Amino acid sequence: MRRLFVLLILLTGLLPAAPDGLAIYQKHCAECHGDNGQGVDNEYDEPLVGDRSIKALARYIDETMPEFAEHLVVGEDALAVSEYIHQAFYSPDAQERNNPVRQTLLRRTQQQHRNSIADLIGSFRDPIGFVGEQGLTAYTIVRRKRSRTSLPLRRATAPYLDAEVMASIEGLNPDGFRMNWEGSLTPPETGTYQIKLRTPNGAKISINQAGSGTPALIDLSVSSNNQMREETASVYLLGNYPVPISVSFRTFQEQERSLILEWKPPHGAWEPIPDRYFSLISVPNVAVVDTKFPPDDASLGYERGGSVSKAWNEAIAKAAIQSAKLVMRDLRNLAGIGEDDDEPTRVQKLREFCIEFTSRAFGRPLTPEQKKLYVQNLFTQHTPEEAVKRNAMLTLTSPYFLYPSLNQANDSYGMASHLALSLWDSIPDQVLREATSAGELQNFEGLKKQITRMVKDRRTQQKVQRFYFQWLALSEKENLTKDPETYPNFSERHVADLRYSFTTFLHQVTWSNESDYRLLFSERELFLNPRLAEFYQAQHPGGSGFERIPVPDKQRSGIFTHPYLLTAYSYHKQTSPIHRGVYIGRNVLGRYLKPPPNAIEFKDSDFNPHLTMREKVTELTKAPSCMACHAIINPVGFSLENFDAVGRFRSHEKNKPIDVTSIYPTEDDRTIPINGPSDLARIAINSPTAHRSFIKHLFHHLVHQPVLAYGSETMDQLHSDFTKGDFHIQNLISQIALITAPLPANFETAQN
Amino acid sequence: MTNRRQFLRNLGVSSAALPFLTNLPSLGADAIRARKQRLIIMFTPNGTLPDEFWPSVDGNGEMQFPAILKPLEPFKEESLLLEGLCNMVRGDGDGHMRGMSCLLTGNVLHPGNIKGGGGNPAGWASSISIDQEIKNFLQKSPATRTRFGSLEVGVAVPDRADPWTRMSYAGSNQPVAPLSDPYEMLDKLYGGSKDRETYASLLDQVGRDLKKVAQKLSTEDRVLLDQHVNLVRELEKEMKVTTQAGELLHPEPDLDPNIELINDNTPQLARMQMDLLINAMANDMARVSSIQFTRSVSHSRMRWLGIEEGHHYLSHQPDDNKSAYNQLLKINTWFAEQLAYLAGRLRDTPEPGGDGSMLDNTTILWVNELGKGNNHTLNNIPFLAVGGGLDYKMGRLVKFEEKTPHNRFLMSLAHSFGNHLPTFGQEKFCVDGPLSLS
């Protein structure tokens, strides 16, 4: 291929009359850009790559290159040099050819590490069923003379007490009673949750501690002079892994009686825990490793386990030690040891537990050698319990666990491990393990059945939710509160509510039957609670919760105009068309945008205070070298100027009407007039580059490998199926999992 | 180094003159304080059987230990029994509650929401307990400061927090929870160094596995594993260095890893906790500690003694219920055996960096929330001290006149450490000053 290409260039060079692109390049360009466009230190050190068409690139060269001598390469010469560099190294095709990518060895990311350990230990407990009805089961314990009666009170209620609630409870003697709430709590994301209990009476709360004998998370069970007290504690939880929760309350002959339970979830604000996170079902404890891990490598734009470090290795050690403790604490239960088991039976069960533990961690049955090293030797050298502890530590430090691909092959086990890792960031569950050993992954039908089941799982939903934050570059956006003088009524609570509104919107679109990518941009409804409805001047139908209601301003549709995104892509005091333009242009519309040649900071004080934001940005970016990218960035950003830094609609800025019209240049050298957000949404819906960007980001997030590592036709196939299949997001997820799966050697493809 | 007794002997002062001497703070105070004084408070619940507890004194002035105290026979010369001390604190809370939460505080309980078998509902204690007071005093001076200051150990203490279950208080409304899980205790004392040691010993195998799998990989991928191997080697070295550097005078004890925290394992758990406690004190991690067996109103069924009924139920039976009486005898004798074990471990451990044994410098104080179970009295609480930590005159029974408030005894504990408190707990019970027991 390469030889042929060189030949082609030579041939072109021999043709008379046509300008020689290579020669022009070497004469006028290579000095700053390098012989192969790789860049030159102290001149222009960025590689010469991008997504412009040959014509667009030629025009750019004509107008701006070489710098300070723009007249040297113009017209046909500019076209010739554009053709040359486009094919030699500039275009995506050329890059792929010059830098072949491959699948690299990856270790588990911290997310995968935590989830895998929770699921590994959890796999020896009862599986978590469907998380059903909201709320907790509450019951009171009433003293009747010397006996106590437990009265199931009512279902679906959050742990909260005030005079009104107490008056509504039949048979309650407010002078002295106890009340308990039981059920589960489903954390919306992984991280540290702060919990606060407030009461002038006695109360305590336990989270993820069912039957563990560990002290309650917060214990205020003894009151003091009936005075209001509050205590805060924190607990690390995994996103979408429901944990048991119990709250108890008691009062006796006290004037004041109340109970308030609040939390501050990661990225959230203090609030009473909303009912929607409680569920009536009881669940076993989740083995949560709360060891602090260093952040995973995200240098390629997505998190992956592509590097190791001292801090990581130490975190692995701590996590292994902590996991071994969690195993030991509940060993009888996990290993199924009965009261009446005699010593040989007990030891045998422990040995079998270890074999099973290690093989589930490694994702396939152990080889005789592994069995010897990871289990038998330990039982020979140590007491059975000590052997179990060492087995857990060794297994969770083993390369076969840490690097999931190391122990895999193209067979059903490899397939199952791949599916669990790419869809769940975890290890196969019981159903998948059984399907694997029953040979059901050997044919297309069986495989499809598993993938369909797995895609709908709570763990996939969690992983996809994180994908959206990564795709939209929101993961690193932490503090979104704004200048309180400019936006006086916009609080931390609004930010937390907006985040929930945004994730719920994404969730509903993704997990509805249509699961249509286009709805992400075109849906004209928002989830708002009364607080947000008031702030954004929408009509809330009543009640205290989030309702799906029509957008308040006619101009809004989909994510681009969701106030959360608009707020995240804004400055502290004002909008930022550049941030909006860069993030949407690069991540959603899929445009190739280089970092600015000179990092110019936007400083508001540099401008005439009477200028609008659009005028300031236009002024700041007017240089041709800026406009190379800002021709794309600015129209995108300007189209959203009707929304201020907290995403409220505005028609004027600085007493001037806001102008949202502009011309958007496509990568294939067309222009699209833009007159507001719906035109922007239309580009995201119709542009193949945008589709491919969505597919690429989702692919990277699920598989942690570059798409090209699976062959250049992979993206084309995914794209073609996505557009033909009504842009079905769930199907795209399934297909990515399938297309990257190591197909067993004897796989029956009859149905495919 | 000279201990106090030798010091006094050298001075030619008999121990009979001790009460006089203790009131002269200037006399050799430094030499006296130079030794490590320690206090261990051991709690057991539900009162005692007075007839089987209080010794008689024969014609030679020799104590005759009744049944419950038989296990302490080897320590008779180091024992001091204080008969007639009463917990006079009244106010909110039932007898067990006040028995427990006023035992070491000598002060009233706050009004609260906990309703017991009688009296008003109550809450936590309203002031600091004596063990925490002494701890704070010792922590103030570099000469007596230790890593933890005090250790609160539990044996089969139920997982609940209320005035029946806490005797130690850092201050008003600040109960100190005893740690009942020996594995947690081990972790607290030695920071998981055992686990790190175990982990380090596995790293060799991990390194070998990594090298083995690396051979099958492409050169590019092998780079990652080579880095990983180096990190593993580095960690292995570091962990081994830390383990060696952390050599203790008394090495960290090995715990049987298979003891569940259930009632029937109480004897093993008690043994583990006592071993950990002695070990920690031998390593000078704390000079003050408490070991709390269950809690007041304990319902534990001591099946390891062949007893199926709960302790509290038995303690309520009338004296003429022979079966209950015999079972209570067994229970309290078992508790005395635990005390004897503690005392034995201390006597068998040479005083680190000093003369004699640890028992010469440690006083174990056995306490109870009640005097007697079936009448719930807070009078005549069975206080028994073993060992030489407080420089009391040992080998005797001291009978106090009726209604001697136990606050005075709490004061004398502090005074023995050089903490000359003018009062402790409710002031009205302190007017006669600390008991002179030296």
Coordinates of C-alpha atoms in Angstrom, one line a residue, chain B residues 20 115 124 142 190 394:
Chain B
F20 CA 0.6 10.5 106.1
K115 CA -37.1 4.7 79.7
W124 CA -26.2 10.3 78.9
P142 CA 5.3 14.3 78.1
Y190 CA -1.2 -2.2 65.1
M394 CA -3.0 -4.4 99.6

